[in-house]
Coordinates of C-alpha atoms in Angstrom, one line a residue:
Chain A
M1 CA -3.7 19.7 48.4
S2 CA 0.0 21.0 47.1
E3 CA 0.0 22.8 44.2
K4 CA 2.2 19.7 43.0
G5 CA -0.7 17.6 43.4
K6 CA -3.7 19.8 42.2
K7 CA -1.7 20.0 38.9
T8 CA -1.1 16.4 38.7
E9 CA -5.1 15.8 39.3
A10 CA -5.3 18.1 36.3
K11 CA -3.4 17.0 33.8
A12 CA -5.0 13.3 34.5
V13 CA -8.5 14.6 34.4
F14 CA -7.8 16.7 30.9
E15 CA -5.9 13.0 29.5
I16 CA -9.1 11.8 30.2
L17 CA -11.3 14.7 28.5
V18 CA -8.5 14.2 25.5
R19 CA -9.2 10.1 25.3
E20 CA -13.3 11.3 25.1
N21 CA -12.7 14.1 22.1
Q22 CA -10.0 12.0 20.2
A23 CA -12.6 10.7 17.5
M24 CA -14.4 13.3 17.3
L25 CA -11.1 15.7 16.8
M26 CA -9.4 13.2 14.7
T27 CA -12.6 13.2 12.3
Y28 CA -12.4 16.7 12.0
L29 CA -9.2 17.3 11.6
R30 CA -9.5 14.3 9.0
A31 CA -12.4 16.1 7.2
V32 CA -10.4 19.2 6.1
V33 CA -6.3 17.9 6.0
R34 CA -5.2 14.8 3.8
D35 CA -1.5 14.8 5.1
P36 CA -2.0 12.1 8.2
S37 CA 1.3 14.2 9.8
A38 CA -0.4 17.4 9.5
I39 CA -3.0 16.1 10.8
D40 CA -1.4 14.0 14.3
D41 CA 0.1 17.8 14.5
L42 CA -2.5 20.2 14.7
F43 CA -4.4 17.7 16.7
Q44 CA -1.8 18.5 19.3
E45 CA -1.5 22.1 18.8
T46 CA -5.4 22.1 19.4
M47 CA -4.9 19.7 22.6
L48 CA -1.8 22.0 24.0
V49 CA -3.9 25.2 23.4
V50 CA -7.2 23.9 25.0
W51 CA -4.8 23.2 27.9
Q52 CA -3.1 26.2 27.5
K53 CA -6.5 28.3 27.6
L54 CA -8.6 25.9 29.9
D55 CA -9.3 28.4 32.6
E56 CA -11.0 30.5 30.0
Y57 CA -13.6 27.7 28.6
D58 CA -17.2 28.4 30.1
R59 CA -18.8 25.6 31.2
S60 CA -22.0 26.9 31.0
F61 CA -21.6 25.6 26.9
A62 CA -20.6 22.4 25.5
F63 CA -16.6 21.6 25.5
G64 CA -17.0 19.8 22.1
P65 CA -17.8 23.4 20.1
W66 CA -14.9 25.2 22.0
L67 CA -12.5 22.7 21.6
R68 CA -13.3 22.6 17.6
G69 CA -13.2 26.2 17.8
I70 CA -9.7 26.6 18.7
A71 CA -8.8 23.4 15.8
A72 CA -10.6 25.8 12.7
K73 CA -8.4 28.6 13.9
L74 CA -5.4 26.6 13.9
V75 CA -6.7 24.5 10.5
M76 CA -7.1 28.1 8.6
A77 CA -3.1 29.5 10.1
H78 CA -1.7 25.8 8.6
F79 CA -3.3 26.3 5.6
R80 CA -2.1 29.8 5.0
K81 CA 1.3 28.8 6.3
A82 CA 1.5 25.8 3.9
K83 CA 0.2 28.2 1.0
S84 CA -2.2 25.4 -0.5
A85 CA -5.7 25.8 0.3
M86 CA -8.7 23.8 0.7
I87 CA -11.1 22.4 -1.8
I88 CA -13.3 25.3 -0.1
L89 CA -12.0 27.0 2.5
E90 CA -15.0 28.9 3.6
S91 CA -15.3 29.7 7.3
E92 CA -18.8 28.1 6.9
T93 CA -17.2 24.5 6.1
L94 CA -15.7 24.8 9.4
D95 CA -18.8 26.0 10.6
Y96 CA -20.9 22.7 9.0
L97 CA -18.3 20.2 10.1
S98 CA -18.6 21.3 14.1
S99 CA -22.5 21.8 13.7
Q100 CA -23.1 17.8 12.1
L101 CA -20.0 17.0 14.9
Q102 CA -21.9 18.2 17.6
H103 CA -24.9 16.7 16.6
I104 CA -23.5 13.3 16.2
S105 CA -21.4 13.4 19.5
E106 CA -24.9 14.3 21.3
R107 CA -26.2 10.5 19.2
P108 CA -26.3 7.5 22.0
G109 CA -23.9 5.6 22.7
D110 CA -21.0 5.5 24.8
T111 CA -18.2 5.7 22.6
W112 CA -18.0 7.7 18.9
D113 CA -17.5 3.8 17.3
E114 CA -21.5 3.8 19.2
K115 CA -22.7 6.9 18.1
I116 CA -21.8 6.3 14.1
A117 CA -22.5 2.8 14.1
A118 CA -24.9 3.5 11.3
M119 CA -22.5 4.0 9.2
K120 CA -21.4 0.0 8.9
Q121 CA -25.5 -0.6 8.2
C122 CA -24.9 2.4 5.5
I123 CA -21.8 0.4 4.0
E124 CA -23.5 -2.9 3.9
L125 CA -26.1 -1.6 2.0
L126 CA -24.5 -0.3 -1.0
P127 CA -24.2 -1.8 -4.6
E128 CA -21.2 -5.0 -4.2
D129 CA -18.9 -2.7 -6.4
Y130 CA -19.4 0.4 -4.4
R131 CA -19.0 -1.6 -1.3
Q132 CA -15.2 -3.8 -2.4
A133 CA -14.0 0.2 -3.3
I134 CA -15.1 1.3 -0.1
N135 CA -14.0 -1.8 1.9
L136 CA -10.8 -1.3 0.0
R137 CA -9.8 2.3 0.5
Y138 CA -11.0 2.6 3.7
F139 CA -10.4 -0.4 5.8
E140 CA -7.8 -1.9 3.9
Q141 CA -5.8 1.3 3.5
H142 CA -5.5 1.3 -0.5
S143 CA -4.9 4.2 -2.5
A144 CA -7.7 4.6 -5.6
Q145 CA -4.6 3.1 -7.7
Q146 CA -4.2 -0.2 -5.9
V147 CA -8.0 -0.4 -5.7
A148 CA -8.3 -0.8 -9.2
A149 CA -4.9 -3.4 -9.5
A150 CA -6.7 -5.0 -6.9
T151 CA -9.7 -5.3 -8.6
K152 CA -8.9 -5.4 -12.0
A153 CA -11.0 -2.2 -12.9
A154 CA -9.6 1.7 -14.9
I155 CA -8.4 4.0 -12.4
E156 CA -11.0 6.1 -13.7
T157 CA -14.4 3.7 -13.3
I158 CA -12.6 2.6 -9.5
K159 CA -12.9 6.8 -8.9
K160 CA -16.7 7.4 -9.8
R161 CA -17.2 3.8 -7.9
L162 CA -15.9 5.8 -4.7
Q163 CA -17.0 9.1 -5.7
R164 CA -20.9 7.3 -6.1
A165 CA -19.9 5.8 -3.1
R166 CA -19.7 8.3 -1.1
A167 CA -23.2 10.1 -2.1
H168 CA -24.6 6.9 -1.5
L169 CA -23.3 6.7 2.1
L170 CA -24.4 10.5 2.8
D171 CA -28.1 9.9 1.5
C172 CA -28.1 6.9 4.0
L173 CA -26.6 8.6 6.8
K174 CA -29.3 11.6 6.7
R175 CA -31.5 8.7 6.5
K176 CA -30.7 7.2 9.6
E177 CA -30.5 11.1 11.0
V178 CA -26.8 10.7 11.3
V179 CA -26.1 13.5 9.3
M180 CA -28.4 16.2 9.6
E181 CA -30.5 18.0 6.9
M182 CA -29.1 21.4 7.3
L183 CA -30.6 24.5 5.0
T184 CA -28.2 26.7 3.2
Chain B
M1 CA -32.9 14.3 -1.2
T2 CA -29.5 15.9 -0.3
T3 CA -30.0 18.5 -2.7
E4 CA -31.6 22.2 -3.4
F5 CA -29.1 22.3 -6.8
D6 CA -29.5 20.8 -10.0
K7 CA -27.6 17.3 -10.7
P8 CA -24.5 18.8 -12.6
Q9 CA -24.1 21.2 -10.2
Q10 CA -24.0 18.2 -7.6
D11 CA -22.3 16.1 -10.1
R12 CA -19.3 18.3 -10.9
I13 CA -18.8 19.0 -7.3
D14 CA -18.6 15.4 -5.9
E15 CA -16.5 15.0 -8.8
L16 CA -13.9 17.7 -7.3
I17 CA -14.3 16.9 -3.9
G18 CA -13.5 12.6 -4.9
R19 CA -10.9 13.9 -7.3
R20 CA -9.6 15.6 -4.2
L21 CA -10.3 12.4 -1.7
D22 CA -8.7 9.9 -4.0
S23 CA -5.8 12.0 -5.5
E24 CA -2.1 9.9 -4.7
S25 CA -0.9 13.8 -3.4
M26 CA -1.3 15.7 -0.7
E27 CA -1.1 18.4 -2.5
S28 CA -3.3 18.5 -5.2
D29 CA -5.7 21.4 -4.1
E30 CA -4.5 23.6 -5.9
D31 CA -6.0 22.9 -9.3
V32 CA -9.7 23.1 -7.5
C33 CA -10.2 26.3 -6.1
E34 CA -12.4 28.1 -7.6
S35 CA -15.5 30.1 -6.2
F36 CA -18.3 27.9 -5.4
S37 CA -22.4 28.5 -4.4
P38 CA -23.1 28.5 -0.8
Q39 CA -24.9 25.2 -2.0
Q40 CA -22.3 23.3 -3.5
V41 CA -20.0 24.6 -0.2
R42 CA -22.0 22.7 2.2
R43 CA -22.3 19.5 -0.1
A44 CA -18.8 19.4 -0.6
S45 CA -18.2 20.0 3.3
E46 CA -21.2 17.2 3.7
L47 CA -18.6 14.8 1.6
Q48 CA -16.0 15.3 3.8
L49 CA -17.2 14.5 7.0
V50 CA -18.1 11.2 5.0
H51 CA -14.8 10.9 4.3
A52 CA -13.8 11.5 7.5
L53 CA -15.8 9.6 9.0
L54 CA -15.2 6.2 7.3
T55 CA -11.4 6.9 7.8
Q56 CA -12.1 7.2 11.6
L57 CA -14.6 4.2 11.5
A58 CA -11.4 2.0 9.3
D59 CA -8.3 3.1 12.0
R60 CA -8.0 0.5 14.0
D61 CA -4.3 1.3 14.9
Q62 CA -5.0 1.4 18.8
A63 CA -1.2 1.8 19.5
A64 CA -0.9 4.9 16.9
K65 CA -4.4 6.7 18.9
E66 CA -2.4 5.9 21.9
R67 CA 1.0 7.3 20.9
R68 CA -1.3 10.4 19.9
I69 CA -2.1 10.7 23.3
Q70 CA 1.7 9.9 25.4
N71 CA 3.2 12.2 22.8
L72 CA 0.6 15.2 24.5
M73 CA 0.9 14.6 27.5
Q74 CA 5.3 14.5 27.2
K75 CA 4.5 17.5 25.5
I76 CA 2.6 19.3 28.3
D77 CA 5.2 18.4 31.2
S78 CA 8.1 19.6 29.2
Q79 CA 6.1 22.7 28.5
D80 CA 5.4 22.9 32.1
S81 CA 8.7 22.1 33.4
L82 CA 10.1 24.7 31.6
T83 CA 7.5 27.2 32.3
I84 CA 8.9 26.7 36.1
K85 CA 12.6 26.5 35.0
L86 CA 11.6 29.8 33.1
Y87 CA 10.1 31.4 35.9
R88 CA 12.9 30.1 38.5
I89 CA 15.4 31.9 36.4
V90 CA 13.8 35.1 35.7
K91 CA 11.8 35.4 39.4
P92 CA 15.0 37.8 40.9
L93 CA 14.1 39.8 38.2
L94 CA 10.4 40.3 38.3
R95 CA 10.4 43.6 40.5
Y96 CA 11.8 45.1 37.3
G97 CA 9.6 46.1 34.7
I98 CA 11.9 44.6 32.2
A99 CA 11.3 41.0 33.6
A100 CA 8.2 40.3 32.6
A101 CA 9.0 41.2 28.9
I102 CA 11.9 38.7 28.9
L103 CA 9.6 36.1 29.9
I104 CA 7.2 36.5 27.6
V105 CA 9.4 36.7 24.7
F106 CA 11.7 33.3 26.2
V107 CA 7.8 31.6 25.9
I108 CA 7.2 32.4 22.9
L109 CA 10.3 31.5 21.4
F110 CA 10.0 27.8 23.0
T111 CA 6.5 27.2 22.4
Q112 CA 7.1 28.4 18.7
I113 CA 9.5 25.9 18.3
P114 CA 8.7 22.8 16.8
T115 CA 8.0 23.2 12.7
N116 CA 10.5 26.1 12.7
T117 CA 13.3 24.1 14.1
A118 CA 13.3 21.1 12.2
M119 CA 13.4 23.0 9.3
A120 CA 16.4 24.8 10.9
S121 CA 18.0 21.9 11.9
M122 CA 18.3 19.8 8.7
D123 CA 19.6 23.3 6.6
K124 CA 22.1 23.1 9.3
M125 CA 23.0 19.4 9.1
I126 CA 22.8 20.1 5.1
A127 CA 25.5 23.0 5.4
A128 CA 27.4 20.8 8.0
M129 CA 28.3 18.1 5.4
D130 CA 30.1 20.9 3.7
I131 CA 32.5 21.0 6.1
A132 CA 31.9 17.7 8.3
G133 CA 35.9 15.9 8.6
D134 CA 36.5 12.4 7.7
R135 CA 34.2 10.0 9.7
T136 CA 33.2 6.7 10.7
Y137 CA 29.9 5.3 10.9
S138 CA 28.7 1.4 11.7
I139 CA 25.5 0.6 9.7
K140 CA 23.4 -2.3 11.4
V141 CA 20.2 -3.8 10.8
E142 CA 17.4 -4.3 13.3
G143 CA 13.8 -5.3 13.9
N144 CA 11.4 -3.0 13.5
K145 CA 10.9 -1.0 17.0
K146 CA 7.6 -2.7 17.3
D147 CA 9.0 -6.5 16.3
R148 CA 12.3 -6.3 18.7
R149 CA 12.4 -8.8 21.2
P150 CA 11.5 -8.3 24.7
P151 CA 14.8 -8.0 27.3
L152 CA 15.5 -11.3 28.6
P153 CA 14.4 -11.7 32.3
P154 CA 17.1 -11.8 35.3
G155 CA 18.9 -15.1 35.1
Q156 CA 18.4 -16.3 31.5
P157 CA 21.7 -16.7 29.5
P158 CA 22.0 -14.3 26.9
Q159 CA 21.4 -15.5 23.4
P160 CA 24.8 -16.5 21.4
P161 CA 26.7 -13.8 19.4
Q162 CA 25.6 -13.6 15.9
E163 CA 27.9 -16.3 13.4
P164 CA 29.4 -14.2 10.2
G165 CA 26.7 -15.6 7.8
E166 CA 23.8 -14.3 10.0
R167 CA 25.3 -10.2 9.5
A168 CA 25.2 -10.2 6.1
G169 CA 25.1 -7.4 3.6
L170 CA 24.6 -3.7 4.9
D171 CA 23.8 -5.5 8.8
G172 CA 27.3 -4.8 10.8
A173 CA 29.5 -3.0 7.6
T174 CA 31.1 0.3 8.5
L175 CA 31.6 3.4 6.2
Y176 CA 34.3 5.5 5.8
L177 CA 33.2 9.2 4.9
Q178 CA 35.8 12.3 3.4
D179 CA 34.1 15.4 2.2
S180 CA 31.3 14.2 -0.1
N181 CA 32.4 11.9 -2.2
K182 CA 35.0 9.8 -1.2
F183 CA 33.8 6.4 1.1
V184 CA 35.5 3.0 1.8
L185 CA 32.1 0.6 3.0
Y186 CA 33.5 -2.5 4.5
W187 CA 30.6 -5.4 4.4
N188 CA 30.2 -9.3 4.9
T189 CA 28.7 -11.7 2.4
P190 CA 26.7 -14.4 3.8
S191 CA 29.3 -16.6 3.7
G192 CA 31.1 -14.3 6.4
K193 CA 33.6 -12.9 3.4
T194 CA 34.1 -9.4 3.9
V195 CA 34.1 -7.4 0.5
I196 CA 35.3 -3.6 -0.1
N197 CA 33.3 -1.0 -1.7
G198 CA 35.5 2.3 -2.1
S199 CA 35.8 5.6 -4.0
D200 CA 38.4 7.7 -4.3
G201 CA 36.1 10.6 -6.0
Q202 CA 37.4 9.6 -9.5
T203 CA 37.3 5.9 -9.3
N204 CA 34.8 3.8 -7.7
W205 CA 36.6 -0.1 -6.7
H206 CA 35.4 -3.5 -5.1
I207 CA 37.3 -5.6 -3.7
R208 CA 36.3 -9.2 -3.4
P209 CA 38.4 -12.4 -1.6
D210 CA 40.5 -14.2 -3.5
K211 CA 39.0 -12.0 -7.0
P212 CA 40.5 -9.2 -8.7
V213 CA 40.3 -5.9 -7.7
L214 CA 37.3 -4.4 -10.0
V215 CA 38.3 -0.9 -10.5
S216 CA 35.7 1.7 -13.0
N217 CA 35.7 5.6 -13.7
N218 CA 31.4 4.8 -13.8
L219 CA 31.0 6.5 -9.7
Q220 CA 27.9 5.1 -10.4
A221 CA 30.0 1.2 -10.4
F222 CA 29.8 -1.8 -8.6
R223 CA 26.7 -3.3 -6.3
I224 CA 25.9 -2.3 -3.0
P225 CA 24.0 -4.9 -0.9
M226 CA 20.9 -1.4 -0.6
P227 CA 17.1 -1.7 0.5
P228 CA 14.7 -1.4 -2.1
E229 CA 13.5 1.1 0.0
L230 CA 16.9 3.6 0.2
A231 CA 17.7 3.2 -3.4
A232 CA 16.3 6.6 -3.8
I233 CA 17.3 8.0 -0.9
L234 CA 20.6 6.3 0.9
T235 CA 23.7 7.0 -1.5
M236 CA 27.4 7.1 0.1
D237 CA 26.8 11.2 0.4
F238 CA 24.9 11.8 3.3
K239 CA 24.6 15.6 1.8
A240 CA 22.2 14.3 -0.9
T241 CA 20.3 12.0 1.4
L242 CA 19.5 14.6 3.7
V243 CA 18.3 17.0 0.8
H244 CA 15.8 14.2 -0.1
I245 CA 14.3 14.2 2.8
R246 CA 14.0 17.7 3.5
D247 CA 12.4 17.9 0.6
N248 CA 9.9 14.3 0.2
Y249 CA 10.1 14.5 3.9
K250 CA 7.3 16.6 6.3
I251 CA 10.2 16.8 9.4
K252 CA 8.6 17.5 13.1
F253 CA 11.3 18.5 15.8
L254 CA 11.4 16.4 18.5
E255 CA 13.4 17.4 21.4
D256 CA 16.8 18.9 22.0
V257 CA 18.4 16.2 24.2
T258 CA 21.5 16.4 26.7
D259 CA 24.1 14.1 25.8
S260 CA 25.3 12.1 28.8
Q261 CA 28.7 11.1 28.0
K262 CA 30.3 14.3 26.4
Q263 CA 29.4 17.8 28.3
N264 CA 27.9 20.7 27.2
S265 CA 26.5 18.6 24.4
S266 CA 23.3 18.4 22.9
R267 CA 21.8 15.9 19.9
T268 CA 18.5 17.1 17.9
Y269 CA 16.4 14.5 17.4
L270 CA 14.3 14.9 14.3
D271 CA 11.3 12.5 12.7
A272 CA 10.3 12.4 8.6
Q273 CA 7.1 11.4 7.8
K274 CA 7.6 10.7 4.2
I275 CA 4.9 13.4 2.3
S276 CA 4.0 11.7 -0.5
S277 CA 3.2 7.7 -1.5
D278 CA 4.4 8.5 -5.1
F279 CA 8.1 9.0 -3.3
P280 CA 10.2 5.6 -3.6
G281 CA 11.5 6.2 0.3
P282 CA 10.9 4.8 3.5
K283 CA 7.7 6.0 5.0
N284 CA 9.5 7.1 8.6
I285 CA 12.9 8.1 9.2
E286 CA 14.4 9.3 12.3
I287 CA 17.3 11.9 13.0
W288 CA 19.6 12.7 15.5
A289 CA 22.5 15.5 14.8
D290 CA 24.6 17.4 16.9
T291 CA 22.5 20.3 17.9
Q292 CA 25.6 22.9 18.3
T293 CA 27.6 21.9 14.6
G294 CA 24.8 20.2 13.4
L295 CA 27.4 17.4 12.8
L296 CA 24.1 14.0 11.6
L297 CA 25.1 11.6 14.7
R298 CA 22.3 8.6 14.2
I299 CA 19.6 7.9 11.3
E300 CA 17.3 5.6 11.5
F301 CA 15.2 4.4 8.8
A302 CA 12.1 2.5 9.4
D303 CA 10.1 -0.5 7.6
I304 CA 13.3 -1.7 4.9
H305 CA 13.2 -4.9 3.7
M306 CA 16.5 -6.7 3.3
E307 CA 16.8 -9.1 0.4
G308 CA 15.6 -12.4 1.3
D309 CA 13.8 -11.1 4.3
P310 CA 10.5 -10.7 4.6
S311 CA 9.8 -9.1 8.1
P312 CA 10.0 -4.8 7.6
K313 CA 13.4 -3.9 9.6
R314 CA 15.5 -0.8 10.4
L315 CA 18.7 0.0 9.0
I316 CA 20.4 2.4 11.5
I317 CA 23.6 4.3 10.6
E318 CA 25.5 5.9 13.3
L319 CA 28.4 8.2 13.9
K320 CA 31.2 6.1 15.7
D321 CA 34.1 7.8 15.1
Q322 CA 35.7 11.5 13.8
T323 CA 39.4 10.6 13.8
P324 CA 41.5 11.9 10.6
Q325 CA 41.4 8.1 8.4
P326 CA 45.4 8.0 7.6
Q327 CA 46.3 9.6 3.8
N328 CA 46.0 7.6 1.3
W329 CA 42.5 5.3 3.0
F330 CA 40.4 6.6 0.9
T331 CA 42.5 5.2 -2.4
R332 CA 42.0 1.0 -3.2
Q333 CA 45.8 0.9 -2.7
A334 CA 45.0 1.0 1.1
H335 CA 42.9 -2.1 0.9
H336 CA 44.6 -4.9 -0.7
A337 CA 47.8 -6.3 -1.6
Q338 CA 50.3 -5.2 -3.8
D339 CA 50.7 -7.7 -5.7
A340 CA 46.8 -8.5 -6.3
Q341 CA 45.3 -8.2 -9.6
V342 CA 43.3 -5.0 -11.0
D343 CA 41.1 -5.3 -13.6
F344 CA 39.8 -1.7 -15.2
V345 CA 36.2 -2.5 -15.8
P346 CA 35.0 0.1 -19.3
E347 CA 32.0 2.7 -18.7

């Protein structure tokens, strides 16, 4: 095969790799960065670095942690450049998230949605007003203010419902072993 | 249970994380940076993970996912071709020691372009407004990219041109600009009549068919049919518009495109995404500028709503001409009959 042919084939394989890891990497980035356009930029930058350094990847180790390691460096650089800190800018946060995402990646299921299918069950188990707040906030993509207007509740009430709903979901995901109980 | 630390501590971190995750602003982190215990760090991480899993699960925008991958693969293609081009240029020099260093410098420069270049391009465009001469821009309104009709199949007769009433308001308008404070805007009413708004920098004027000419010393006077999303951002002074975009949008450099119609000319293509929903402008703006001079060539505002039309549209302003206008073009007298009745409107 010619050099050009090899390169084309390598790109086709890489595209498959990107598709397979898109949801996991986006989840990782969404956990620590809020600005959607910054998340898209970081996704692209991470995958570009991965493409450039693919020769350095040691195939005896899992691909996910290596990918997230590259993303973590770019996330830290992003926050340094923006001069705005993450809520808790600790390397432990990124390490913790990476471990949890590796655990989820190894769960049964062909797609990311299948691996986190238990989340839907956990949402169904939420008290009605918490479930409504989560649906409007995430699935209808409303702001907390809009959720408050739609439910005719005070904004502070909605924020509290969302806060408690996320805590309930975390407990449920741990019970269902989607999220690992980790010791500090 | 999830905790090894006491309930008040956990509530405190839950509240801090909730405040950040549910804030309208993207920059709400400063007030919650403090020293945290390892347990608090872990609890925060857990809640951030739940938020990310929910966001990912709720993300059903397949087009955006596909676009993300296509953008990446295009970027890889363009980087590869750039590297090959650079290699071909530098190859003959490689036998000399200095060549390798030059290659490295070039590669670093070209791969670091996107973010810095975007802001530099915006600054250049803003500066270019101060020295731009007379400019004529066309304004048109189209369906959003995803709503646009596919091209007609071969042999199918083209659709008839729109009647005057179908291209009303800013759609089909022509805007003439001089300096930062003089403009003339020709636009049509839904009944197809031409209305002219303008300013000579001292007074604003408004010319309607079969009615007196209105003149005011108030430079905000007289209504222009502006979509509500653009009211806060689009002024007839494009410099102010560009400053608003630079300050309230995340600017991304997409590419420099060679202009096929002009030799040695290229266009810089930028994409602007609104940072905060608090700012009342459109979510997405695309901008093209002359790479050499920074002159604004084209600007597209997405997802705007025209009066009486519920479907989102794109408003496109494009430079058509830079020919100097007649000396009196930016005075009202150049646009109405000498004997027209003129009413001065008090401020």
